Each structure stands twice: as C-alpha cells, then as structure tokens.
Amino acid sequence: MDKRERLEAYLESHDLDSVWFVRPNSFAWLTGGNNVVDREGDIGVAAVGYDGTNVTIVANNIETDRIVNEEIPDLDTDGLVVESFPWHASSLDEAVAEYVGDDEQAAIDIDLSGFERVDPTPLRQPLTDRDQKRYRDLSRQTAAAVEAVCRELQSEDTEHEVASALRVALSARDIEAPVVLVGGATRAQQYRHYTPTDAELGEYALVSVTAERAGLHASCTRTVAFDPPAWLEERHEATARVETTALAATQEAANTSGTAGDVFAALQDAYDAVGYDGEWEHHHQGGAAGFAGREWIATPDHDTPVEAPMAYAWNPTVQGAKSEDTALVTADDVEVLTATDRWPTTTVSAVNRDLELERPVILDLEE
C-alpha cells in the first residue's frame, strides 16, 4: 500500500475530509523533503495536506517557491495545489485552519482548535520500496562518516572534539545529526547517555549517533580502544548477542503478528542468557526506526504491532559497552543497513534463535 492509499484509508476510517502534516518528520514522509528553517521549532514552515484527491502545500510567501521547487520530490506538481499567504498576516497553523474552513472535518499532527489529532506513526509503517532505497543510502553514508572519524581518534582527544568531527563528517554528506554521543572510558561507564564533555577519551570510547536526512533516521554505535579494560570485550560481545537476538525476535514477531512486548521479552531472556540479567533496566532498548529516531521504544508488555518491511534500531547496553545498528527487517531477511566493509566484524549468533549476523567488533587503535 503506497502513502496515498494509506491516507485514503485513514480518511475513510475516521470520516475525515482531509489530513494535514506540519511536523518535519511527517512532512518529509509524504513529500520526501524538508520544511525546517528554525530547528528549535516544533513545526516547520510549510504544511502538506491530502483530501483523497489533491495534495496541498500551504506556506508563507517567503517559503512557497523554495518549498515547491526544492523540497517536494515525491509529489507530482501537475496536480499540486499551492496556497501562499503573506508572512506578516498569519501563522502556519492559522493559515491551514483558514484554508480548511469550518465546514470540513480534518485532522492534523499538532494540537489545533477545530481539528482532530492524527498520530502519524502508524501511517509511516511499514516502509515503502522508495524509502527503503533511501534508507540504505543514508545508513551506509552515516556508518562511513562515523567510522572515518573513529579510525582517526587518539586517547587524548576530548569528547567535544570527537562530537564536532562527527557533525562535520555527517554534514559533508548532507546528513543532520540530532543525536551525537561520545563517551570516554570514565563517562561511558558512568552514564548510558554519554553527552559530550571536555573529558579526554582515555582507555577507550563509545561513539553513538542518530543521523537524519529527508526525514529518515539511522542510528549506530562504534567502540574504539587504546588500552581497554580487560572486561570490555566480553561485555561488548554480550551486547552484540542481545542485539542480534532482538533482531531475530523482531522478524519472528513480524511474521506471526507479534508485538513489541514479545520482542522485549526475548531481549530480557537474552540478557539473562549472556550473564547480565537486569541490565535492561538501566537504559531503553530501542525499537522501530524510520521517520523518527525511534517510531516507538519497546517496553515490557508493549502491545504495538511489529511491522515489516521496517527499520529497527535496538541498542542494548551493559555497563560501559553498547551494540547498536539500524537494520531493515523483512519477512525473509535481516539486513544491517549501517554497515560498511571497512570495519572489522565477527559473526554473532542470536540466543535460542536461528540468526547469525556480522556485528562490529572493538577497533583497537593501538595495534
């Protein structure tokens, strides 16, 4: 089912005349483009709506031409309706409300008087063929940028310096970086979210990013070592087995109408099997990825259906270690997307499931 078909089904099931998106990730989902100018805002500078027949763009006169010319590659401009309003006359949400009028029943992805609220997350799942292709490209480039930076690290580098290098490397590939985490040996053991500081890396480092382009998000983590503690390799291998198990359970759930809670239960069992029962309590474990860093985050007894084909980014941790990549899960395959052929890997087996994946090992920069 393509995106318009999903929207048509939504309009019919909710007895609506139109549905609108102003938040950046859902605008990107429908248009393939970007409606962001000010990254501190919750909504973009353009709205996109669908009424079962026409797609409409609403934007102020500053933005209209640029949005139409550069930011809607997935829309057929022949049948496109464009509504421009003076920048000084109204806000975007007010302009959408005025365009829709009082006689229509409409939904929008923000709180707006007179509109129902649409939850876009179910509409964005599963991924279309076109979005899968884009995901592969984004993910490969994200991994290439992260790994290129990691291969040049030195123990005296500060976390801030590494984070800055990551943002530059990603930006050079036209990729935004909403999440950049760099944890040196001390802070990676203290915190699961190692936001960068001026601390030096020391014995080893965890480097994690969530990258975004055209609305799609890819996450990955790499570990580099200079003089690593004796326990690091074993903990790293444990997290990789838990992650592989989560991906195997994801595919199983997708093929059997299972839920996020089913995957979480498998993940908990995997922690127990690798000797780290209860470590899941110290950090969220990830979930479905796509037009958000996580479309949903799994929790115990979570009843959200597991979809395929869909991207998933599981990120298990054991104190001081983490394993994370973005994978495309289909009925027949688990394809690690954030992978290159330039990082050493090892074959990792899922716990109690028939899945083996190549997972990144710790890169020892002192060898």
mmCIF file of C-alpha atoms in Angstrom:
data_model
loop_
_atom_site.group_PDB
_atom_site.id
_atom_site.type_symbol
_atom_site.label_atom_id
_atom_site.label_comp_id
_atom_site.label_asym_id
_atom_site.label_seq_id
_atom_site.Cartn_x
_atom_site.Cartn_y
_atom_site.Cartn_z
ATOM 1 C CA MET A 1 0.000 0.000 0.000
ATOM 2 C CA ASP A 2 1.502 3.343 -1.042
ATOM 3 C CA LYS A 3 1.323 6.504 1.030
ATOM 4 C CA ARG A 4 -1.743 7.982 -0.656
ATOM 5 C CA GLU A 5 -3.599 4.696 -0.266
ATOM 6 C CA ARG A 6 -2.799 4.711 3.444
ATOM 7 C CA LEU A 7 -4.084 8.264 3.742
ATOM 8 C CA GLU A 8 -7.242 7.428 1.811
ATOM 9 C CA ALA A 9 -7.908 4.526 4.160
ATOM 10 C CA TYR A 10 -7.300 6.826 7.127
ATOM 11 C CA LEU A 11 -9.712 9.454 5.812
ATOM 12 C CA GLU A 12 -12.391 6.843 5.245
ATOM 13 C CA SER A 13 -11.976 5.086 8.601
ATOM 14 C CA HIS A 14 -12.046 8.374 10.522
ATOM 15 C CA ASP A 15 -14.761 10.038 8.426
ATOM 16 C CA LEU A 16 -12.497 12.963 7.517
ATOM 17 C CA ASP A 17 -12.284 15.288 4.547
ATOM 18 C CA SER A 18 -8.542 15.934 4.798
ATOM 19 C CA VAL A 19 -5.431 15.183 6.833
ATOM 20 C CA TRP A 20 -2.523 17.582 7.376
ATOM 21 C CA PHE A 21 1.097 17.420 8.456
ATOM 22 C CA VAL A 22 3.230 20.310 9.703
ATOM 23 C CA ARG A 23 5.790 18.496 11.827
ATOM 24 C CA PRO A 24 9.044 17.928 9.946
ATOM 25 C CA ASN A 25 9.205 14.143 10.074
ATOM 26 C CA SER A 26 5.702 13.598 8.688
ATOM 27 C CA PHE A 27 6.077 16.384 6.122
ATOM 28 C CA ALA A 28 9.204 14.547 4.969
ATOM 29 C CA TRP A 29 7.389 11.196 4.951
ATOM 30 C CA LEU A 30 4.767 12.416 2.487
ATOM 31 C CA THR A 31 6.824 14.820 0.372
ATOM 32 C CA GLY A 32 10.370 13.456 0.536
ATOM 33 C CA GLY A 33 11.588 16.922 1.540
ATOM 34 C CA ASN A 34 12.351 19.243 4.399
ATOM 35 C CA ASN A 35 10.128 22.004 5.842
ATOM 36 C CA VAL A 36 12.606 23.118 8.525
ATOM 37 C CA VAL A 37 14.253 26.530 8.806
ATOM 38 C CA ASP A 38 14.403 27.024 12.573
ATOM 39 C CA ARG A 39 15.457 23.796 14.235
ATOM 40 C CA GLU A 40 14.217 24.962 17.633
ATOM 41 C CA GLY A 41 10.612 24.968 16.453
ATOM 42 C CA ASP A 42 8.198 22.033 16.779
ATOM 43 C CA ILE A 43 6.651 22.651 13.391
ATOM 44 C CA GLY A 44 8.080 23.517 10.007
ATOM 45 C CA VAL A 45 7.478 26.417 7.659
ATOM 46 C CA ALA A 46 5.158 24.536 5.322
ATOM 47 C CA ALA A 47 2.181 22.205 5.720
ATOM 48 C CA VAL A 48 1.117 19.395 3.428
ATOM 49 C CA GLY A 49 -2.429 18.095 3.244
ATOM 50 C CA TYR A 50 -4.311 15.363 1.410
ATOM 51 C CA ASP A 51 -8.059 15.235 0.757
ATOM 52 C CA GLY A 52 -8.329 11.956 -1.104
ATOM 53 C CA THR A 53 -7.746 13.627 -4.462
ATOM 54 C CA ASN A 54 -5.336 16.544 -4.205
ATOM 55 C CA VAL A 55 -2.159 17.233 -2.278
ATOM 56 C CA THR A 56 -1.952 20.803 -0.990
ATOM 57 C CA ILE A 57 1.064 22.777 0.201
ATOM 58 C CA VAL A 58 0.457 25.755 2.494
ATOM 59 C CA ALA A 59 3.365 28.121 3.207
ATOM 60 C CA ASN A 60 4.038 31.817 3.561
ATOM 61 C CA ASN A 61 5.308 33.881 0.649
ATOM 62 C CA ILE A 62 8.913 33.696 1.906
ATOM 63 C CA GLU A 63 8.966 29.918 1.618
ATOM 64 C CA THR A 64 6.465 28.902 -1.067
ATOM 65 C CA ASP A 65 8.692 28.938 -4.153
ATOM 66 C CA ARG A 66 11.619 27.246 -2.439
ATOM 67 C CA ILE A 67 9.449 24.519 -0.935
ATOM 68 C CA VAL A 68 7.741 23.784 -4.243
ATOM 69 C CA ASN A 69 10.959 23.904 -6.275
ATOM 70 C CA GLU A 70 13.275 22.051 -3.908
ATOM 71 C CA GLU A 71 11.509 20.213 -1.088
ATOM 72 C CA ILE A 72 8.752 18.017 -2.519
ATOM 73 C CA PRO A 73 10.463 15.412 -4.734
ATOM 74 C CA ASP A 74 7.806 12.762 -4.038
ATOM 75 C CA LEU A 75 4.863 14.900 -5.145
ATOM 76 C CA ASP A 76 3.523 15.292 -8.661
ATOM 77 C CA THR A 77 3.471 19.048 -9.204
ATOM 78 C CA ASP A 78 0.963 18.740 -12.059
ATOM 79 C CA GLY A 79 -1.869 18.094 -9.635
ATOM 80 C CA LEU A 80 -0.454 20.043 -6.724
ATOM 81 C CA VAL A 81 -2.419 22.804 -5.011
ATOM 82 C CA VAL A 82 -0.250 25.576 -3.570
ATOM 83 C CA GLU A 83 -1.645 28.075 -1.088
ATOM 84 C CA SER A 84 0.621 31.013 -0.221
ATOM 85 C CA PHE A 85 -0.114 33.561 2.480
ATOM 86 C CA PRO A 86 1.692 36.815 3.441
ATOM 87 C CA TRP A 87 4.350 36.154 6.054
ATOM 88 C CA HIS A 88 3.087 39.022 8.225
ATOM 89 C CA ALA A 89 -0.587 38.089 8.053
ATOM 90 C CA SER A 90 -0.786 34.735 9.776
ATOM 91 C CA SER A 91 0.982 31.792 11.352
ATOM 92 C CA LEU A 92 1.188 28.463 9.546
ATOM 93 C CA ASP A 93 -1.392 26.727 11.717
ATOM 94 C CA GLU A 94 -3.790 29.664 11.365
ATOM 95 C CA ALA A 95 -3.326 29.587 7.587
ATOM 96 C CA VAL A 96 -4.106 25.861 7.456
ATOM 97 C CA ALA A 97 -7.223 26.404 9.589
ATOM 98 C CA GLU A 98 -8.369 29.219 7.317
ATOM 99 C CA TYR A 99 -7.748 27.137 4.198
ATOM 100 C CA VAL A 100 -9.674 24.149 5.553
ATOM 101 C CA GLY A 101 -12.573 26.240 6.829
ATOM 102 C CA ASP A 102 -15.309 25.424 9.312
ATOM 103 C CA ASP A 103 -17.298 23.050 7.111
ATOM 104 C CA GLU A 104 -14.643 20.348 6.701
ATOM 105 C CA GLN A 105 -13.695 17.573 9.095
ATOM 106 C CA ALA A 106 -9.911 17.492 9.192
ATOM 107 C CA ALA A 107 -7.040 16.074 11.240
ATOM 108 C CA ILE A 108 -3.549 17.467 11.804
ATOM 109 C CA ASP A 109 -0.427 16.290 13.615
ATOM 110 C CA ILE A 110 -0.441 19.129 16.178
ATOM 111 C CA ASP A 111 -2.985 20.420 18.672
ATOM 112 C CA LEU A 112 -5.154 22.852 16.694
ATOM 113 C CA SER A 113 -8.644 24.013 17.565
ATOM 114 C CA GLY A 114 -11.282 22.574 15.260
ATOM 115 C CA PHE A 115 -9.061 19.700 14.076
ATOM 116 C CA GLU A 116 -8.763 16.120 15.189
ATOM 117 C CA ARG A 117 -5.250 14.978 16.123
ATOM 118 C CA VAL A 118 -3.643 12.438 13.804
ATOM 119 C CA ASP A 119 -0.955 10.100 15.101
ATOM 120 C CA PRO A 120 1.315 9.742 12.056
ATOM 121 C CA THR A 121 3.392 6.869 13.435
ATOM 122 C CA PRO A 122 1.126 4.032 12.214
ATOM 123 C CA LEU A 123 0.807 5.719 8.807
ATOM 124 C CA ARG A 124 4.593 5.715 8.407
ATOM 125 C CA GLN A 125 4.810 1.929 8.828
ATOM 126 C CA PRO A 126 5.820 -0.220 7.014
ATOM 127 C CA LEU A 127 8.458 1.396 4.798
ATOM 128 C CA THR A 128 7.775 1.792 1.105
ATOM 129 C CA ASP A 129 10.203 0.496 -1.519
ATOM 130 C CA ARG A 130 11.370 4.032 -2.268
ATOM 131 C CA ASP A 131 12.027 4.776 1.402
ATOM 132 C CA GLN A 132 13.927 1.501 1.803
ATOM 133 C CA LYS A 133 16.241 2.543 -1.023
ATOM 134 C CA ARG A 134 16.800 5.936 0.589
ATOM 135 C CA TYR A 135 17.385 4.263 3.939
ATOM 136 C CA ARG A 136 20.167 2.115 2.541
ATOM 137 C CA ASP A 137 21.949 5.157 1.156
ATOM 138 C CA LEU A 138 21.542 7.225 4.334
ATOM 139 C CA SER A 139 22.663 4.352 6.548
ATOM 140 C CA ARG A 140 25.766 3.488 4.527
ATOM 141 C CA GLN A 141 26.849 7.109 4.492
ATOM 142 C CA THR A 142 26.153 7.500 8.204
ATOM 143 C CA ALA A 143 28.277 4.485 9.037
ATOM 144 C CA ALA A 144 31.029 5.656 6.685
ATOM 145 C CA ALA A 145 31.155 9.061 8.370
ATOM 146 C CA VAL A 146 31.198 7.631 11.895
ATOM 147 C CA GLU A 147 33.806 5.022 11.103
ATOM 148 C CA ALA A 148 36.060 7.503 9.280
ATOM 149 C CA VAL A 149 36.120 9.717 12.367
ATOM 150 C CA CYS A 150 36.624 6.777 14.719
ATOM 151 C CA ARG A 151 39.645 5.471 12.839
ATOM 152 C CA GLU A 152 41.464 8.776 13.441
ATOM 153 C CA LEU A 153 40.827 9.074 17.177
ATOM 154 C CA GLN A 154 43.504 9.391 19.820
ATOM 155 C CA SER A 155 43.189 8.819 23.532
ATOM 156 C CA GLU A 156 43.975 12.494 24.224
ATOM 157 C CA ASP A 157 41.051 13.714 22.124
ATOM 158 C CA THR A 158 38.195 15.220 24.097
ATOM 159 C CA GLU A 159 34.615 14.086 23.753
ATOM 160 C CA HIS A 160 33.677 17.545 22.437
ATOM 161 C CA GLU A 161 36.352 17.373 19.745
ATOM 162 C CA VAL A 162 35.114 13.994 18.575
ATOM 163 C CA ALA A 163 31.497 15.159 18.532
ATOM 164 C CA SER A 164 32.458 18.163 16.445
ATOM 165 C CA ALA A 165 34.301 15.967 13.955
ATOM 166 C CA LEU A 166 31.287 13.666 13.688
ATOM 167 C CA ARG A 167 28.924 16.552 12.929
ATOM 168 C CA VAL A 168 31.276 17.864 10.240
ATOM 169 C CA ALA A 169 31.680 14.440 8.634
ATOM 170 C CA LEU A 170 27.919 13.907 8.562
ATOM 171 C CA SER A 171 27.142 17.421 7.357
ATOM 172 C CA ALA A 172 29.576 16.957 4.460
ATOM 173 C CA ARG A 173 27.288 14.124 3.350
ATOM 174 C CA ASP A 174 24.152 16.280 3.693
ATOM 175 C CA ILE A 175 23.173 14.469 6.892
ATOM 176 C CA GLU A 176 21.899 16.120 10.070
ATOM 177 C CA ALA A 177 22.882 14.808 13.478
ATOM 178 C CA PRO A 178 20.095 15.205 16.055
ATOM 179 C CA VAL A 179 21.930 12.873 18.460
ATOM 180 C CA VAL A 180 25.712 12.735 18.890
ATOM 181 C CA LEU A 181 27.029 10.904 21.951
ATOM 182 C CA VAL A 182 30.706 10.424 22.744
ATOM 183 C CA GLY A 183 31.730 8.704 25.937
ATOM 184 C CA GLY A 184 35.329 8.274 27.000
ATOM 185 C CA ALA A 185 36.346 5.426 29.276
ATOM 186 C CA THR A 186 35.282 7.149 32.503
ATOM 187 C CA ARG A 187 31.912 8.539 31.454
ATOM 188 C CA ALA A 188 30.880 5.587 29.277
ATOM 189 C CA GLN A 189 30.917 3.500 32.449
ATOM 190 C CA GLN A 190 29.017 6.097 34.470
ATOM 191 C CA TYR A 191 26.213 7.008 32.072
ATOM 192 C CA ARG A 192 24.182 5.313 29.340
ATOM 193 C CA HIS A 193 23.662 8.672 27.573
ATOM 194 C CA TYR A 194 27.217 9.994 27.389
ATOM 195 C CA THR A 195 26.592 13.514 26.133
ATOM 196 C CA PRO A 196 29.966 15.014 25.152
ATOM 197 C CA THR A 197 32.099 16.977 27.618
ATOM 198 C CA ASP A 198 35.673 18.251 27.642
ATOM 199 C CA ALA A 199 36.862 14.951 29.175
ATOM 200 C CA GLU A 200 39.579 13.077 27.286
ATOM 201 C CA LEU A 201 38.726 9.676 25.833
ATOM 202 C CA GLY A 202 41.310 7.762 27.794
ATOM 203 C CA GLU A 203 41.403 3.950 27.531
ATOM 204 C CA TYR A 204 38.505 3.576 25.103
ATOM 205 C CA ALA A 205 35.425 5.345 23.755
ATOM 206 C CA LEU A 206 31.843 4.692 22.715
ATOM 207 C CA VAL A 207 30.631 6.776 19.778
ATOM 208 C CA SER A 208 26.876 6.834 19.039
ATOM 209 C CA VAL A 209 24.863 8.864 16.556
ATOM 210 C CA THR A 210 21.343 9.159 15.286
ATOM 211 C CA ALA A 211 21.511 10.778 11.866
ATOM 212 C CA GLU A 212 18.719 12.210 9.721
ATOM 213 C CA ARG A 213 18.163 13.056 6.082
ATOM 214 C CA ALA A 214 14.844 13.667 4.308
ATOM 215 C CA GLY A 215 13.081 12.616 7.482
ATOM 216 C CA LEU A 216 14.657 9.161 7.768
ATOM 217 C CA HIS A 217 16.783 8.354 10.825
ATOM 218 C CA ALA A 218 19.723 5.969 11.126
ATOM 219 C CA SER A 219 21.456 5.057 14.385
ATOM 220 C CA CYS A 220 24.740 3.313 15.015
ATOM 221 C CA THR A 221 27.404 2.891 17.702
ATOM 222 C CA ARG A 222 31.090 2.075 17.340
ATOM 223 C CA THR A 223 33.659 1.264 20.023
ATOM 224 C CA VAL A 224 37.333 2.184 19.747
ATOM 225 C CA ALA A 225 40.063 1.231 22.173
ATOM 226 C CA PHE A 226 43.557 2.404 23.042
ATOM 227 C CA ASP A 227 44.315 0.470 26.235
ATOM 228 C CA PRO A 228 40.952 -1.131 27.039
ATOM 229 C CA PRO A 229 39.993 -2.652 30.382
ATOM 230 C CA ALA A 230 40.057 -6.444 30.440
ATOM 231 C CA TRP A 231 36.283 -6.742 30.758
ATOM 232 C CA LEU A 232 35.333 -4.564 27.763
ATOM 233 C CA GLU A 233 35.496 -7.207 25.022
ATOM 234 C CA GLU A 234 33.299 -9.654 26.931
ATOM 235 C CA ARG A 235 30.655 -7.011 27.669
ATOM 236 C CA HIS A 236 30.746 -5.809 24.072
ATOM 237 C CA GLU A 237 30.156 -9.364 22.838
ATOM 238 C CA ALA A 238 27.262 -9.735 25.280
ATOM 239 C CA THR A 239 25.504 -6.640 23.964
ATOM 240 C CA ALA A 240 26.004 -7.827 20.383
ATOM 241 C CA ARG A 241 24.297 -11.143 21.179
ATOM 242 C CA VAL A 242 21.389 -9.351 22.832
ATOM 243 C CA GLU A 243 21.026 -7.054 19.816
ATOM 244 C CA THR A 244 21.142 -9.988 17.384
ATOM 245 C CA THR A 245 18.515 -11.780 19.456
ATOM 246 C CA ALA A 246 16.286 -8.706 19.392
ATOM 247 C CA LEU A 247 16.503 -8.568 15.596
ATOM 248 C CA ALA A 248 15.701 -12.280 15.305
ATOM 249 C CA ALA A 249 12.725 -11.815 17.615
ATOM 250 C CA THR A 250 11.632 -8.791 15.585
ATOM 251 C CA GLN A 251 11.485 -10.833 12.395
ATOM 252 C CA GLU A 252 9.650 -13.606 14.220
ATOM 253 C CA ALA A 253 7.107 -11.143 15.613
ATOM 254 C CA ALA A 254 6.588 -9.526 12.207
ATOM 255 C CA ASN A 255 5.832 -12.937 10.687
ATOM 256 C CA THR A 256 3.471 -14.053 13.456
ATOM 257 C CA SER A 257 1.528 -10.836 14.200
ATOM 258 C CA GLY A 258 3.589 -10.357 17.324
ATOM 259 C CA THR A 259 4.122 -7.203 19.359
ATOM 260 C CA ALA A 260 6.916 -5.014 20.651
ATOM 261 C CA GLY A 261 6.356 -6.639 24.030
ATOM 262 C CA ASP A 262 7.136 -10.058 22.538
ATOM 263 C CA VAL A 263 10.456 -8.733 21.264
ATOM 264 C CA PHE A 264 11.184 -7.139 24.617
ATOM 265 C CA ALA A 265 10.598 -10.451 26.393
ATOM 266 C CA ALA A 266 13.107 -12.144 24.074
ATOM 267 C CA LEU A 267 15.562 -9.351 24.741
ATOM 268 C CA GLN A 268 15.184 -9.777 28.513
ATOM 269 C CA ASP A 269 15.801 -13.514 28.173
ATOM 270 C CA ALA A 270 18.917 -12.808 26.104
ATOM 271 C CA TYR A 271 20.357 -10.559 28.806
ATOM 272 C CA ASP A 272 19.860 -13.398 31.268
ATOM 273 C CA ALA A 273 21.471 -15.936 28.913
ATOM 274 C CA VAL A 274 24.625 -13.845 28.429
ATOM 275 C CA GLY A 275 25.012 -13.314 32.164
ATOM 276 C CA TYR A 276 23.637 -9.809 32.603
ATOM 277 C CA ASP A 277 20.115 -10.268 33.889
ATOM 278 C CA GLY A 278 18.512 -6.921 34.718
ATOM 279 C CA GLU A 279 20.859 -4.712 32.678
ATOM 280 C CA TRP A 280 17.883 -3.714 30.525
ATOM 281 C CA GLU A 281 16.558 -1.691 33.457
ATOM 282 C CA HIS A 282 19.331 0.907 33.105
ATOM 283 C CA HIS A 283 18.576 2.108 29.573
ATOM 284 C CA HIS A 284 15.859 1.873 26.925
ATOM 285 C CA GLN A 285 16.492 -0.883 24.414
ATOM 286 C CA GLY A 286 15.399 0.798 21.189
ATOM 287 C CA GLY A 287 12.693 -0.235 18.767
ATOM 288 C CA ALA A 288 11.306 0.685 15.366
ATOM 289 C CA ALA A 289 13.157 3.363 13.408
ATOM 290 C CA GLY A 290 12.037 5.366 10.396
ATOM 291 C CA PHE A 291 10.795 8.936 10.246
ATOM 292 C CA ALA A 292 11.814 9.397 13.877
ATOM 293 C CA GLY A 293 14.867 8.278 15.803
ATOM 294 C CA ARG A 294 12.506 5.662 17.183
ATOM 295 C CA GLU A 295 8.945 5.389 15.909
ATOM 296 C CA TRP A 296 8.333 3.520 19.133
ATOM 297 C CA ILE A 297 10.505 2.312 22.003
ATOM 298 C CA ALA A 298 9.771 -1.178 23.269
ATOM 299 C CA THR A 299 8.772 -1.729 26.887
ATOM 300 C CA PRO A 300 7.553 -4.783 28.800
ATOM 301 C CA ASP A 301 4.080 -5.864 27.579
ATOM 302 C CA HIS A 302 4.135 -3.205 24.836
ATOM 303 C CA ASP A 303 1.217 -4.077 22.515
ATOM 304 C CA THR A 304 2.307 -2.149 19.400
ATOM 305 C CA PRO A 305 2.332 -4.474 16.356
ATOM 306 C CA VAL A 306 5.690 -5.287 14.791
ATOM 307 C CA GLU A 307 5.654 -4.384 11.087
ATOM 308 C CA ALA A 308 7.755 -5.492 8.132
ATOM 309 C CA PRO A 309 9.416 -4.304 5.992
ATOM 310 C CA MET A 310 10.556 -1.834 8.606
ATOM 311 C CA ALA A 311 13.756 -0.458 10.064
ATOM 312 C CA TYR A 312 14.695 -1.314 13.635
ATOM 313 C CA ALA A 313 17.447 0.051 15.842
ATOM 314 C CA TRP A 314 17.975 -1.959 19.010
ATOM 315 C CA ASN A 315 20.629 -0.607 21.373
ATOM 316 C CA PRO A 316 21.323 -2.942 24.310
ATOM 317 C CA THR A 317 23.896 -1.872 26.874
ATOM 318 C CA VAL A 318 25.948 -3.496 29.584
ATOM 319 C CA GLN A 319 27.740 -1.038 31.834
ATOM 320 C CA GLY A 320 30.484 0.516 29.717
ATOM 321 C CA ALA A 321 29.519 -1.290 26.492
ATOM 322 C CA LYS A 322 26.873 -0.920 23.808
ATOM 323 C CA SER A 323 25.843 -2.509 20.498
ATOM 324 C CA GLU A 324 23.683 -0.601 18.002
ATOM 325 C CA ASP A 325 22.998 -0.525 14.296
ATOM 326 C CA THR A 326 19.968 0.115 12.127
ATOM 327 C CA ALA A 327 18.608 -2.930 10.308
ATOM 328 C CA LEU A 328 15.899 -3.484 7.722
ATOM 329 C CA VAL A 329 13.725 -6.389 8.796
ATOM 330 C CA THR A 330 11.603 -8.118 6.159
ATOM 331 C CA ALA A 331 9.723 -11.399 6.209
ATOM 332 C CA ASP A 332 12.768 -13.203 4.805
ATOM 333 C CA ASP A 333 15.808 -11.165 5.746
ATOM 334 C CA VAL A 334 17.543 -9.051 8.354
ATOM 335 C CA GLU A 335 19.763 -6.558 6.548
ATOM 336 C CA VAL A 336 22.102 -4.429 8.634
ATOM 337 C CA LEU A 337 21.941 -1.020 6.955
ATOM 338 C CA THR A 338 24.553 0.963 8.907
ATOM 339 C CA ALA A 339 27.401 -1.224 7.742
ATOM 340 C CA THR A 340 30.490 -0.780 5.593
ATOM 341 C CA ASP A 341 33.241 -3.140 4.504
ATOM 342 C CA ARG A 342 35.868 -1.078 6.312
ATOM 343 C CA TRP A 343 35.203 -2.037 9.951
ATOM 344 C CA PRO A 344 36.207 -5.384 11.460
ATOM 345 C CA THR A 345 33.298 -7.667 12.329
ATOM 346 C CA THR A 346 32.611 -11.033 13.884
ATOM 347 C CA THR A 347 29.777 -13.486 13.429
ATOM 348 C CA VAL A 348 27.284 -13.309 16.301
ATOM 349 C CA SER A 349 24.514 -15.828 16.981
ATOM 350 C CA ALA A 350 21.147 -14.999 18.479
ATOM 351 C CA VAL A 351 20.138 -16.648 21.739
ATOM 352 C CA ASN A 352 17.745 -19.567 21.088
ATOM 353 C CA ARG A 353 17.030 -18.427 17.517
ATOM 354 C CA ASP A 354 18.478 -19.282 14.121
ATOM 355 C CA LEU A 355 20.024 -15.975 13.153
ATOM 356 C CA GLU A 356 23.660 -15.072 12.688
ATOM 357 C CA LEU A 357 24.811 -11.546 11.839
ATOM 358 C CA GLU A 358 28.119 -9.850 11.275
ATOM 359 C CA ARG A 359 28.499 -7.376 14.118
ATOM 360 C CA PRO A 360 31.203 -4.718 14.622
ATOM 361 C CA VAL A 361 33.999 -5.570 16.995
ATOM 362 C CA ILE A 362 36.020 -3.141 19.094
ATOM 363 C CA LEU A 363 38.539 -1.330 16.902
ATOM 364 C CA ASP A 364 41.910 -1.387 18.700
ATOM 365 C CA LEU A 365 43.769 1.695 17.521
ATOM 366 C CA GLU A 366 46.971 0.736 19.352
ATOM 367 C CA GLU A 367 47.560 -2.456 17.379
#
